[in-house]
Structure formats: structure tokens, C-alpha cells
PDB file of C-alpha atoms in Angstrom:
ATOM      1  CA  UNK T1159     -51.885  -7.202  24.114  1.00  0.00           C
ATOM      2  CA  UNK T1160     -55.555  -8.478  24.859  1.00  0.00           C
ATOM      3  CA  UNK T1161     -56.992 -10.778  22.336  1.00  0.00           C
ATOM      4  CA  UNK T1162     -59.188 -13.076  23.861  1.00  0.00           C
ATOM      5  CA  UNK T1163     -59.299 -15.722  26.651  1.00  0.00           C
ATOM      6  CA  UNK T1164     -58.271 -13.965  29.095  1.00  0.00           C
ATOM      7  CA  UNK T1165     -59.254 -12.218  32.734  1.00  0.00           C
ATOM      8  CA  UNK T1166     -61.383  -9.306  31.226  1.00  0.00           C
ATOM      9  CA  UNK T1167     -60.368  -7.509  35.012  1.00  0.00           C
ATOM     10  CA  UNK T1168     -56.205  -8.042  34.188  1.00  0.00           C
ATOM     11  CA  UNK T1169     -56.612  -5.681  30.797  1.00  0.00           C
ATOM     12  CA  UNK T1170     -59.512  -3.062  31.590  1.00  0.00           C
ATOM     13  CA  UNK T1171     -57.638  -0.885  33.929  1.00  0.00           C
ATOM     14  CA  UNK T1172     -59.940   2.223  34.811  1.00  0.00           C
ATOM     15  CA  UNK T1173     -59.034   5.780  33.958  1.00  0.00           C
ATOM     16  CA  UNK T1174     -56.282   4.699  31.392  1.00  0.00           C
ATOM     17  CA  UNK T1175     -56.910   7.734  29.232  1.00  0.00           C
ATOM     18  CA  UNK T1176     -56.966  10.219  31.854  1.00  0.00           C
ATOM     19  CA  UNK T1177     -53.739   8.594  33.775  1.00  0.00           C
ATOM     20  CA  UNK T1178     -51.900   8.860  29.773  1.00  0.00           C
ATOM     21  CA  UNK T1179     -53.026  12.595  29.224  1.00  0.00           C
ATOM     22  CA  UNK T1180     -51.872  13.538  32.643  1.00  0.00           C
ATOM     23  CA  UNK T1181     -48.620  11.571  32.872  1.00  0.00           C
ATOM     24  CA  UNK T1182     -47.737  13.009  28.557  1.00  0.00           C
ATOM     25  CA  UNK T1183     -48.710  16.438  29.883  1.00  0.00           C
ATOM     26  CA  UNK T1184     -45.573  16.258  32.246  1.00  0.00           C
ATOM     27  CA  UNK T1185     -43.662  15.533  29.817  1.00  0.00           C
ATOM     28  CA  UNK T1186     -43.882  19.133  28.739  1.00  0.00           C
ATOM     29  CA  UNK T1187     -44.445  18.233  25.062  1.00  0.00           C
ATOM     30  CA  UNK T1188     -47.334  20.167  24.111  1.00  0.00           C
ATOM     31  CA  UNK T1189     -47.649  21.377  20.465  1.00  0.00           C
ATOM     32  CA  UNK T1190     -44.759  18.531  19.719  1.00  0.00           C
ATOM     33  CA  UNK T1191     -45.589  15.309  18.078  1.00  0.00           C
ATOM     34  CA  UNK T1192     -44.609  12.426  19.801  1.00  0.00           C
ATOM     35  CA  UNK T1193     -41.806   9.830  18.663  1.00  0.00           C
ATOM     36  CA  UNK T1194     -41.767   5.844  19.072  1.00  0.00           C
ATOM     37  CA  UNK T1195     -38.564   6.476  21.707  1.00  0.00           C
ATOM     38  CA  UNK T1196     -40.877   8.803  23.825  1.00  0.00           C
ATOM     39  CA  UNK T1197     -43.263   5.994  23.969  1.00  0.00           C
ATOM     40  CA  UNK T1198     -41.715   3.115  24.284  1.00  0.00           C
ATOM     41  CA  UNK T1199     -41.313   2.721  28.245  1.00  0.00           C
ATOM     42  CA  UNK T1200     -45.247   3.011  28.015  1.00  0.00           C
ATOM     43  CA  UNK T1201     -46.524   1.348  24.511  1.00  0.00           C
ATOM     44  CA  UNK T1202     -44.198  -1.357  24.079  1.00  0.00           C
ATOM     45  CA  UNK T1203     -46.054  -3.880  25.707  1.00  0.00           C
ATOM     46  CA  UNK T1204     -44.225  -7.152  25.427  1.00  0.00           C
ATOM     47  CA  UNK T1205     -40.053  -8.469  26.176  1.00  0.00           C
ATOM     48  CA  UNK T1206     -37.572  -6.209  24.790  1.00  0.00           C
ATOM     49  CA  UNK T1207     -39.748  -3.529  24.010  1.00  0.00           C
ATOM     50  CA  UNK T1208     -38.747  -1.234  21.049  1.00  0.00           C
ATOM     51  CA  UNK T1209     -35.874  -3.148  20.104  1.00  0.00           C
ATOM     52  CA  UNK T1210     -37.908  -6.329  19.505  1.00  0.00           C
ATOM     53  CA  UNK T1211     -40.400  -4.231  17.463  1.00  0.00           C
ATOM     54  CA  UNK T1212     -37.795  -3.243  14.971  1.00  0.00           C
ATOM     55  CA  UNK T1213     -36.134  -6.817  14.904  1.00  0.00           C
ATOM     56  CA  UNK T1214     -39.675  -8.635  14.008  1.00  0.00           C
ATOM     57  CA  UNK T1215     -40.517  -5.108  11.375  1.00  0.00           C
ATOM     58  CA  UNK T1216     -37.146  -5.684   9.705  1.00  0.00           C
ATOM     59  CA  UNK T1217     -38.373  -9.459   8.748  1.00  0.00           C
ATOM     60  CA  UNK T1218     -42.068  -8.758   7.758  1.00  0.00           C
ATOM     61  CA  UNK T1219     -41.270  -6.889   4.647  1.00  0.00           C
ATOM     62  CA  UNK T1220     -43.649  -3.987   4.142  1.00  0.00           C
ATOM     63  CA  UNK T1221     -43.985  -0.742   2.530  1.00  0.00           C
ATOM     64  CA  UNK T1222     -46.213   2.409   2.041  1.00  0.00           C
ATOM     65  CA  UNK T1223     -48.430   0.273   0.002  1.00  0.00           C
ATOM     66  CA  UNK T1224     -48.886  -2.392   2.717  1.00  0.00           C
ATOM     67  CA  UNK T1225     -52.144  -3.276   4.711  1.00  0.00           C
ATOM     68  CA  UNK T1226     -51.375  -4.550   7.805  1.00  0.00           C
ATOM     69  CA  UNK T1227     -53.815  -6.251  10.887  1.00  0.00           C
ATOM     70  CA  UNK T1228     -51.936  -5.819  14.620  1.00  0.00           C
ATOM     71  CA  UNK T1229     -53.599  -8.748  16.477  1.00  0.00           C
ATOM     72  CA  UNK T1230     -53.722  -7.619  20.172  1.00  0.00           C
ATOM     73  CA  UNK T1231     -52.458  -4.311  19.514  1.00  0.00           C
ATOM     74  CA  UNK T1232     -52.504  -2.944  23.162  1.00  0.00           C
ATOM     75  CA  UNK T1233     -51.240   0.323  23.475  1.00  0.00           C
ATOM     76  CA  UNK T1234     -50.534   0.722  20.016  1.00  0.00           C
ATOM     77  CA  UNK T1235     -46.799   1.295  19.965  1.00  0.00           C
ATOM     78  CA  UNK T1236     -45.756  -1.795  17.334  1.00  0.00           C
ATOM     79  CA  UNK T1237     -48.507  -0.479  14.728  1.00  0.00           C
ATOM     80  CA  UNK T1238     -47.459   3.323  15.447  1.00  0.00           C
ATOM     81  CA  UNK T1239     -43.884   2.226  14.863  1.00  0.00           C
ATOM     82  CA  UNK T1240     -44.844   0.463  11.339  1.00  0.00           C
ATOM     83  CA  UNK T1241     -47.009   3.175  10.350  1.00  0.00           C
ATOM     84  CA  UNK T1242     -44.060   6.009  10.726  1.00  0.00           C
ATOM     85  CA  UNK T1243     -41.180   4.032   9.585  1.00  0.00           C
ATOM     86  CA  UNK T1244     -42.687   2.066   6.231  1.00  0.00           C
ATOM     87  CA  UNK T1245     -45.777   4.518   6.026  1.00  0.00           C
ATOM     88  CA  UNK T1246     -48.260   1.551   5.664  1.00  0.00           C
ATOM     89  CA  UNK T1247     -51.606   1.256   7.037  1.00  0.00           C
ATOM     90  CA  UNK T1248     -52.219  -0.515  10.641  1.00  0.00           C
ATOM     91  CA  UNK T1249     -55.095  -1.474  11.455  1.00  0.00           C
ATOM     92  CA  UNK T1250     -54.621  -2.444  15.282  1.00  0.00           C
ATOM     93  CA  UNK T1251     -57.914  -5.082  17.463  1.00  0.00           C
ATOM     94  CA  UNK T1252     -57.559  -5.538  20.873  1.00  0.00           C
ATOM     95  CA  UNK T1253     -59.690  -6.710  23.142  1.00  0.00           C
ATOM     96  CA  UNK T1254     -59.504  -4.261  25.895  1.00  0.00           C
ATOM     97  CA  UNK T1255     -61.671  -1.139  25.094  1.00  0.00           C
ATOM     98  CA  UNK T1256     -59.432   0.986  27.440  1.00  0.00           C
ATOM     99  CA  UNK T1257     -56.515  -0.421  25.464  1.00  0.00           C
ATOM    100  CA  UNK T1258     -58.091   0.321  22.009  1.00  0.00           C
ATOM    101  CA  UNK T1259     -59.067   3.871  23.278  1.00  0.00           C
ATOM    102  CA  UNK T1260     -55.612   4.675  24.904  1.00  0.00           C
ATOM    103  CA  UNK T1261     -54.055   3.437  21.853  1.00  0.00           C
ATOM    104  CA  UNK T1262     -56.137   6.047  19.869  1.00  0.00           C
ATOM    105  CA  UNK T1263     -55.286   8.703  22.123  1.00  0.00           C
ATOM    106  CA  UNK T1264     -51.711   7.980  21.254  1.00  0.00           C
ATOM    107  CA  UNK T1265     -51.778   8.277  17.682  1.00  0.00           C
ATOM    108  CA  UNK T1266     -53.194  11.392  17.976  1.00  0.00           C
ATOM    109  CA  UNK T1267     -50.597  12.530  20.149  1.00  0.00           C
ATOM    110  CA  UNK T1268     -48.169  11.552  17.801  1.00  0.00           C
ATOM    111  CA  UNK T1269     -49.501  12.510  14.827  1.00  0.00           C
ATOM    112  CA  UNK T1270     -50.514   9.138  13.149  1.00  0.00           C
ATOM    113  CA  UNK T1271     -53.922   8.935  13.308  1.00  0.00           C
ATOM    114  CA  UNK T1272     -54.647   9.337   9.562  1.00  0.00           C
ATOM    115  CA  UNK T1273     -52.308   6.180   9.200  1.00  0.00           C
ATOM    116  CA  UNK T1274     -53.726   3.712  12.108  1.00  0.00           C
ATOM    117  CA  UNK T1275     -56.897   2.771  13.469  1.00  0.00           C
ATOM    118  CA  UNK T1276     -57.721   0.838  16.550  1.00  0.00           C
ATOM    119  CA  UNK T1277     -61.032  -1.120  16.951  1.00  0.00           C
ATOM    120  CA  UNK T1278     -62.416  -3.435  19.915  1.00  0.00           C
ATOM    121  CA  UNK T1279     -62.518  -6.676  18.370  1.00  0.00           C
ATOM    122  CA  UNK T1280     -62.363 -10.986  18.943  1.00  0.00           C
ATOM    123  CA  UNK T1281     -58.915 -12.304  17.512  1.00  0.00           C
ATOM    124  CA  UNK T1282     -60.448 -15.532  17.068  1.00  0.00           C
ATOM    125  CA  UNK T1283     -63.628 -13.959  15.263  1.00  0.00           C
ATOM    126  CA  UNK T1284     -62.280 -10.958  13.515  1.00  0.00           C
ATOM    127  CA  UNK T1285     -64.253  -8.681  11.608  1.00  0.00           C
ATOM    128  CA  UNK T1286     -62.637  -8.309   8.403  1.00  0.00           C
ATOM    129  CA  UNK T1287     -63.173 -10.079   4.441  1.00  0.00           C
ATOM    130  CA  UNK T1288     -61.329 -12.729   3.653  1.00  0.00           C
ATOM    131  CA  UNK T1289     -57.392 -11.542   2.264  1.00  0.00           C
ATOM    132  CA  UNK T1290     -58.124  -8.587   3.526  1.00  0.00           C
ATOM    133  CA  UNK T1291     -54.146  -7.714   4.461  1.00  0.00           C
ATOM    134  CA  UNK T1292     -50.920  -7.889   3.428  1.00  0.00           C
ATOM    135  CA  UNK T1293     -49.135  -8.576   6.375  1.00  0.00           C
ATOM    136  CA  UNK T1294     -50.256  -9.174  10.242  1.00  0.00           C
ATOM    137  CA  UNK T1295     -48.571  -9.469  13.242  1.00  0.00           C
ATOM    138  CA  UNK T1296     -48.908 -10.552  17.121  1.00  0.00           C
ATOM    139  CA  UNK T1297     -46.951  -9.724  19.723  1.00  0.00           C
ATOM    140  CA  UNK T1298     -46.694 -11.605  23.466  1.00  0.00           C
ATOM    141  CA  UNK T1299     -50.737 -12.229  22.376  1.00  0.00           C
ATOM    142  CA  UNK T1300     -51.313 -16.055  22.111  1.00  0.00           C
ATOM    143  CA  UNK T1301     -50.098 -16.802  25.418  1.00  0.00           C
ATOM    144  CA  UNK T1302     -53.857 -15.839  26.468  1.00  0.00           C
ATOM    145  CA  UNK T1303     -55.445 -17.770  23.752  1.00  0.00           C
ATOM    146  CA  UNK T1304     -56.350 -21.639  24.545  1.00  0.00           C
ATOM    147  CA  UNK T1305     -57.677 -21.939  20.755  1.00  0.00           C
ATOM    148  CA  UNK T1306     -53.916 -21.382  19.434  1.00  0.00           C
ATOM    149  CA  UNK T1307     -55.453 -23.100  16.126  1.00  0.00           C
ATOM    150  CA  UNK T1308     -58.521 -20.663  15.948  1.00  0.00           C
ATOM    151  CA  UNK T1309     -56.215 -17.803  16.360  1.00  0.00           C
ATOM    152  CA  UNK T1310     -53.730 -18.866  13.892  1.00  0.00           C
ATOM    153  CA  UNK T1311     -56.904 -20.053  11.126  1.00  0.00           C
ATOM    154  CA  UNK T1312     -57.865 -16.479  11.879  1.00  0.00           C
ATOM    155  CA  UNK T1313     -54.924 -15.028  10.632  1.00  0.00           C
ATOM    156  CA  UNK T1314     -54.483 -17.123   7.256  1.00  0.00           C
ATOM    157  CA  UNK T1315     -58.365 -16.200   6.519  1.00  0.00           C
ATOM    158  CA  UNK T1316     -57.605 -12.544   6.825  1.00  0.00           C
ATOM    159  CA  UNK T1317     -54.279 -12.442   4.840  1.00  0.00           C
ATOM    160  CA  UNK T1318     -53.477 -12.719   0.895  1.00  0.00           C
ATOM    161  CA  UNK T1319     -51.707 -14.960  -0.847  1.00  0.00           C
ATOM    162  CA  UNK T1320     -48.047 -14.266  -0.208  1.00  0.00           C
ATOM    163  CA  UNK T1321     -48.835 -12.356   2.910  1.00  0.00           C
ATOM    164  CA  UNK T1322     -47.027 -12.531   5.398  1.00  0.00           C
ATOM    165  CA  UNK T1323     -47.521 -13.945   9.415  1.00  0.00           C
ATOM    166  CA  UNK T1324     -44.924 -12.382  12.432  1.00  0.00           C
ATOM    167  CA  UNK T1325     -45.540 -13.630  16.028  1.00  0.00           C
ATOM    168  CA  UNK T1326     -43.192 -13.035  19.350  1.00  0.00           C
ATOM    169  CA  UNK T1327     -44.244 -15.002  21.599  1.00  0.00           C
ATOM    170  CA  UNK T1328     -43.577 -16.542  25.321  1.00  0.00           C
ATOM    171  CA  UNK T1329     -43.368 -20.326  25.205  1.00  0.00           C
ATOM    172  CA  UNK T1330     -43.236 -23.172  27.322  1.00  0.00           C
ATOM    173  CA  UNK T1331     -39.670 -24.802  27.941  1.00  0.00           C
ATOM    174  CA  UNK T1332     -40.942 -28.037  30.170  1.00  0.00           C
ATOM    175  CA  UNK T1333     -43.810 -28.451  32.402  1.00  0.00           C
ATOM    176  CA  UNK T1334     -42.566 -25.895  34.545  1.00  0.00           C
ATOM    177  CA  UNK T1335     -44.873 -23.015  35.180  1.00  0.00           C
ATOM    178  CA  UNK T1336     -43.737 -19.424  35.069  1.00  0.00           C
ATOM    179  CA  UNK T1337     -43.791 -17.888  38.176  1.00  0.00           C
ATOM    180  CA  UNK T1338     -47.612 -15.895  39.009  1.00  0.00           C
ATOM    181  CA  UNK T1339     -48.720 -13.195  38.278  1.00  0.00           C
ATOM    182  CA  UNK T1340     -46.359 -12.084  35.000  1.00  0.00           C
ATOM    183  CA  UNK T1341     -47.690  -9.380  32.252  1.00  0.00           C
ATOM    184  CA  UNK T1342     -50.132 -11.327  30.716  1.00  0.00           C
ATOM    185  CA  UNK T1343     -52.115 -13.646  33.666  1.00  0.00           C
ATOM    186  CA  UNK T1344     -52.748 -13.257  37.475  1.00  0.00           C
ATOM    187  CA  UNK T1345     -52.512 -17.210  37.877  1.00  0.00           C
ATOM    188  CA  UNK T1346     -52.665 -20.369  35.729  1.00  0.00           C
ATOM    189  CA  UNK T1347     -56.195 -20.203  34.687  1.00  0.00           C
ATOM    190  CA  UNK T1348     -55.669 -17.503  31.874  1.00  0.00           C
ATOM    191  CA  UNK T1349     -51.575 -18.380  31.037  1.00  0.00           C
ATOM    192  CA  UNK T1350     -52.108 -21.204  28.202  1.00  0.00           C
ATOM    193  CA  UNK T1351     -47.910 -21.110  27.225  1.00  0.00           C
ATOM    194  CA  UNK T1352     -47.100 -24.351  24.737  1.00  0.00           C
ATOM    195  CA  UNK T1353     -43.448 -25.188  23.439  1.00  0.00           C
ATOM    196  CA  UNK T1354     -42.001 -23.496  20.602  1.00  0.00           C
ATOM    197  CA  UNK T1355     -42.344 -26.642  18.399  1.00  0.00           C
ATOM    198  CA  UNK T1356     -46.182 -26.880  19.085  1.00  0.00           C
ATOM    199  CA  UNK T1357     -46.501 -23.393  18.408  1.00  0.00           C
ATOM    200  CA  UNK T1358     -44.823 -23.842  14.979  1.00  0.00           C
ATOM    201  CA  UNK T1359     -47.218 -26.971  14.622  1.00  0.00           C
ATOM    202  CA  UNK T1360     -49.728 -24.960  14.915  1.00  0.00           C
ATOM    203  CA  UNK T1361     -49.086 -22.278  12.884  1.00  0.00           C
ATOM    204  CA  UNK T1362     -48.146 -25.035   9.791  1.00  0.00           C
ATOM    205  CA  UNK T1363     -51.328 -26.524  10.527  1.00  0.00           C
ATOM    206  CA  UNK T1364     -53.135 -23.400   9.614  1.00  0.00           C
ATOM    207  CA  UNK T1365     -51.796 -23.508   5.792  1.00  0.00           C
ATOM    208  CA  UNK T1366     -48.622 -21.426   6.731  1.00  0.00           C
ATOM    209  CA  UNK T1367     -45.258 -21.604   5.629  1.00  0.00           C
ATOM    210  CA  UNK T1368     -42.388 -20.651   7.907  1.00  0.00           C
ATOM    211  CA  UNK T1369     -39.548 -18.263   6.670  1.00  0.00           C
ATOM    212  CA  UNK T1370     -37.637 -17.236   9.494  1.00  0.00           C
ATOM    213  CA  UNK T1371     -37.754 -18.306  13.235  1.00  0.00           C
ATOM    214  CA  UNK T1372     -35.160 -16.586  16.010  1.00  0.00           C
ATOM    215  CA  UNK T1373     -34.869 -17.845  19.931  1.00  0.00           C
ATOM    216  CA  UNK T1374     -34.984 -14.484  22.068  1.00  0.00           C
ATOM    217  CA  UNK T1375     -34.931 -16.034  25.603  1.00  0.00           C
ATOM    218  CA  UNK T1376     -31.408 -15.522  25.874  1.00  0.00           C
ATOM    219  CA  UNK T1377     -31.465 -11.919  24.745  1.00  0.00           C
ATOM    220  CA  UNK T1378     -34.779 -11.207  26.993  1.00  0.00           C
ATOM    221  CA  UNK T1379     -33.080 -12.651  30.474  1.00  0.00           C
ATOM    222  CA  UNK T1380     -30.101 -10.153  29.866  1.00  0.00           C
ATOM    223  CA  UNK T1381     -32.878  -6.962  28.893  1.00  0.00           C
ATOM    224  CA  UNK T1382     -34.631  -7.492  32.154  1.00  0.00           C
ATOM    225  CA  UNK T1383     -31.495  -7.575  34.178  1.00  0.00           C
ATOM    226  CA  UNK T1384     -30.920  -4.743  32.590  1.00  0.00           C
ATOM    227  CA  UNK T1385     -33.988  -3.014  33.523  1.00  0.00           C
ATOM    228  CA  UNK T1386     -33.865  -4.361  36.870  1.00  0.00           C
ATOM    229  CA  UNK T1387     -30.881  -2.659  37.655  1.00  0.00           C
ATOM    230  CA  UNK T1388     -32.111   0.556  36.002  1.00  0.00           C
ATOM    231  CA  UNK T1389     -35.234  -0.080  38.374  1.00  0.00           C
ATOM    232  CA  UNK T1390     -32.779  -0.215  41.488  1.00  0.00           C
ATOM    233  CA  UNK T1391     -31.260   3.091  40.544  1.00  0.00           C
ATOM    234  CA  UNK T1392     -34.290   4.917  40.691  1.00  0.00           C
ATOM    235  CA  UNK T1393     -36.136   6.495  43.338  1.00  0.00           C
ATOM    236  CA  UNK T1394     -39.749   6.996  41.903  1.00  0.00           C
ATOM    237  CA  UNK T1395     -41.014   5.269  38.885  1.00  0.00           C
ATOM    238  CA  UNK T1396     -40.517   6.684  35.687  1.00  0.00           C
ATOM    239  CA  UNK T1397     -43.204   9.517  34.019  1.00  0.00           C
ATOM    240  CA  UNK T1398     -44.074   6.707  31.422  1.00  0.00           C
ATOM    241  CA  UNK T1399     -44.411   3.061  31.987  1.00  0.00           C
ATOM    242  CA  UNK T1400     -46.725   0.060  32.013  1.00  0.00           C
ATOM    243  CA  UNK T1401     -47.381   1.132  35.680  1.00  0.00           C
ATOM    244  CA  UNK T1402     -49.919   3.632  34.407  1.00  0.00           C
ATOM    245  CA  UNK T1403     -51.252   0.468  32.457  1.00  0.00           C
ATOM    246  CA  UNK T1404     -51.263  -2.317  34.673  1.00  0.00           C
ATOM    247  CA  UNK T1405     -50.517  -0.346  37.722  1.00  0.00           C
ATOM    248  CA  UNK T1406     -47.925  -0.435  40.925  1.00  0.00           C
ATOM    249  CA  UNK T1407     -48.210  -4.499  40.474  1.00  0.00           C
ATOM    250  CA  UNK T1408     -46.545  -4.515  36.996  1.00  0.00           C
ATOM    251  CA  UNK T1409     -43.187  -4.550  38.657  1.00  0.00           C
ATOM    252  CA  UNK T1410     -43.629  -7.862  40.487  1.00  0.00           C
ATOM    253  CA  UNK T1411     -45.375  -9.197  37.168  1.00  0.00           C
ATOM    254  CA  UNK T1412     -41.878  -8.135  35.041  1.00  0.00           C
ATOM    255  CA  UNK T1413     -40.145  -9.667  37.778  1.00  0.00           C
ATOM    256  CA  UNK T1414     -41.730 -12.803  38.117  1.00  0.00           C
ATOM    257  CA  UNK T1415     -41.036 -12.944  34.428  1.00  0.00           C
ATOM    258  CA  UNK T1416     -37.617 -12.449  34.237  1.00  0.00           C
ATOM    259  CA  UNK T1417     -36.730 -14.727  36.823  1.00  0.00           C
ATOM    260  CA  UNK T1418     -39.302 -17.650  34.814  1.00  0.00           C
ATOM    261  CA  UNK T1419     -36.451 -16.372  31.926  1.00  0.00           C
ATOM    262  CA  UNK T1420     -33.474 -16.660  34.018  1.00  0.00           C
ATOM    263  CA  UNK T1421     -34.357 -20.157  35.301  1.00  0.00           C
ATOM    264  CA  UNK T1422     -35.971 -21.918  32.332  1.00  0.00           C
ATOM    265  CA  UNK T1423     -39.051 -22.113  33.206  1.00  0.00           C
ATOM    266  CA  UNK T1424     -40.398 -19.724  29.848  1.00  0.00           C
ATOM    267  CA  UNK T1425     -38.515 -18.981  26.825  1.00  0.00           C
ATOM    268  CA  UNK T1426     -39.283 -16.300  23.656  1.00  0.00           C
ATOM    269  CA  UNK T1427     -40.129 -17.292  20.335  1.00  0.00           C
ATOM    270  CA  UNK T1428     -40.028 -14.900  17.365  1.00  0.00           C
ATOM    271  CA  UNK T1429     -41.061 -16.348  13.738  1.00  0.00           C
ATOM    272  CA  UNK T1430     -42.209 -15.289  10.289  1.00  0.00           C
ATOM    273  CA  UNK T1431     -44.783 -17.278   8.185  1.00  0.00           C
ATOM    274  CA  UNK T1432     -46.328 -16.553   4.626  1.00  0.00           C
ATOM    275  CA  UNK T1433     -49.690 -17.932   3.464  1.00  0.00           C
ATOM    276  CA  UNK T1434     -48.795 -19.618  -0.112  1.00  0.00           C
TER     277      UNK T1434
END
């Protein structure tokens, strides 16, 4: 989920590897490879987890044959979930070396590692050739990034012609703020949220041109109320979760979230682009 831009201190969380391999060991799943379900309370790190994942996959178009560049790749769940279901190649950047070596971690543990690769790495300076993918994708990434246009010309640079562009983002509604700290920024100085139409803008600007555009605020409000009463029910958090990630202040961050979601003050934007 790091790119660049933000609060180095919000993504480098200390001891992520060790916290993983002790909280998977747990899970008594030694000797068994590990599916995209078992991870996605932990490595889906953006609104409506998994199920967003496979929405934005279904739209991007890409097979065993396919290159593809994860911008912000996190924990590596999205480009572990590409990888197994289309068999393509991921190559996942983040900016967060815990991140990148957590998510590496995980595709051993599920067996992938021969078809991702994870690498610390600028979104707005990536190291790559010129149409160097097929496809690339960013996930609840720009909302860290005031040079939208940089990380957008970025994008086009690395991509062939006829590639395509998927981004889920959060966007701004009106000049509300969300309410601080959510997933992404302690406070106002690292959130840098603009509308869905200037995101489009933006995009356009870049050379792009859109296919497909879907607005998921709706269907995020109700998939945090869900998880907030799944969060009620419990008594101790769960083995896997973005607690291990962010630690025991993720809760209040998702919160703060959903209730930006419930009262308009954020909305989500998913979209699909293609570089003539």
C-alpha cells in the first residue's frame, strides 16, 4: 500500500516478519501451501478486501502470458491472487521495506514465489524500461501521493501499447475531511484524497483511455458494517489481520473510515484505463 509521499513511520512497522511467521505458525498449517482466503484478513490491504481484488482482476484482462507491475503492493495479497488465478507474472514495488519483505515471506508460504517478486521501489520513479508490462494496477495507493500526475505518467511510461491501467481508490466527495487517523494517514499532512472526476482528469491527462469506471462507496459502507459487527462478536482479535501490520490502532483507523463512508465525507472509486 506504500508508494510514496507518505509518513515513512505509518508503513515501517518493526518485527513484521517475525509477528507473520509466528501468528501463520498458529494457524497449524505447516507443510500446507497457503490459499488467497487464508490470507485475506491479513494481505488484503485496502476496502472490501478479497472481494474487491477479484472485481478489479475480472476487468483487467490477463492471462499466463501477462506481465503485470502492482504499484504499492503492500502485503502482496492482490499480486498473489493474480499470479494463482491467471498464472501471470507480478511484479509487486512498495515502498515499505518491511512491506516488500513480508510480502516475500508470503509467497513463499504459499507457494508463489517462482511467479511474483517484490522489490523496494519509488512509484513516481520506478525502475523499469519503458513498456515494460502488460497490465498494472494500484490499489487504495494514490491517496498518499500529492504528484497524482507523476504517478499516473509513471504508469503509461511503464506499460505497452494496449496495456491496460486498474486503480481502486478513496476519493474526495466535498471539502469534507475524512475523519483522522484512517489506513493510509495519521492526520492531514500525508491524506492528499481529490474527487473522482479529478482523478479521472488525471489519469486522461497522462495519455490514458478509460474503459470501465464502478462507484464502490455504497458497497464499502455496508462491508465495514459488516465487519464491525463481526468485530463486536469477538472477544480477541482474529490470528490474522492488519493488526499484526499496523498494530492495535488499525481498528480505530477502519473505523474512522467507515464512518468518513457512512457520512459522505470519502467515497471509492474503481476504474480501468488502456494506454492507446
Amino acid at each position: 500500500m506504500a508508494a510514496a509521499g507518505q509518513d515513512s513511520q505509518h508503513y515501517t512497522p518493526e518485527g513484521l516478519v517475525q509477528r507473520l511467521e509466528g501468528a501463520l505458525s498458529s494457524l497449524g498449517r505447516e507443510g500446507h501451501a497457503l490459499r488467497a482466503e487464508d490470507l485475506a484478513p491479513l494481505d488484503q490491504f485496502h476496502s472490501r478486501g478479497l472481494e474487491a481484488t477479484v472485481e478489479l482482476a475480472d476487468v483487467l484482462q490477463v492471462n499466463a502470458s501477462s506481465r503485470v507491475l502492482d504499484i504499492g503492493s503492500g502485503l502482496g495479497g492482490p499480486s498473489r491472487y493474480l499470479a494463482a488465478k491467471y498464472g501471470c507474472a507480478v511484479t509487486g514495488i512498495d515502498f515499505s521495506l518491511p512491506f516488500v519483505e513480508a510480502a516475500a515471506l508470503l509467497a513463499e508460504k504459499t507457494g508463489l514465489a517462482g511467479r511474483v517478486s517484490y522489490r523496494q521501489a519509488n512509484a513516481l520513479s520506478l525502475p523499469f524500461d519503458a513498456e515494460a508490462f502488460d497490465a498494472a494496477w494500484t490499489q487504495h495507493v494514490a491517496m498518499n501521493i500529492a504528484d497524482r500526475a507523476g504517478l499516473y505518467r509513471e504508469a503509461f511510461r511503464v506499460l505497452r501499447s494496449g496495456g491496460r491501467f486498474a486503480i481502486y481508490d478513496v476519493v474526495a466527495l466535498n471539502d469534507a475531511l475524512p475523519y483522522f487517523p484512517v489506513p493510509w494517514a495519521t492526520d492531514s499532512s500525508t491524506s492528499f484524497l481529490v474527487t473522482a472526476d479529478e482523478t479521472m482528469r488525471l489519469v486522461e491527462a497522462q495519455g490514458f483511455r478509460r474503459v470501465w469506471s464502478a462507484d464502490s462507496t455504497q458497497a464499502g459502507a455496508e462491508w465495514f458494517a459488516q465487519r464491525e459487527k463481526e468485530r463486536a462478536q469477538r472477544t480477541s482479535p482474529p490470528a490474522l489481520g492488519l493488526h499484526l501490520a499496523m498494530g492495535p490502532g488499525f481498528a480505530q483507523m477502519g473505523a474512522n473510515l467507515s464512518r468518513s463512508l457512512q457520512e459522505g465525507r470519502v467515497g471509492l472509486l474503481q476504474a480501468m484505463f488502456e494506454k492507446p
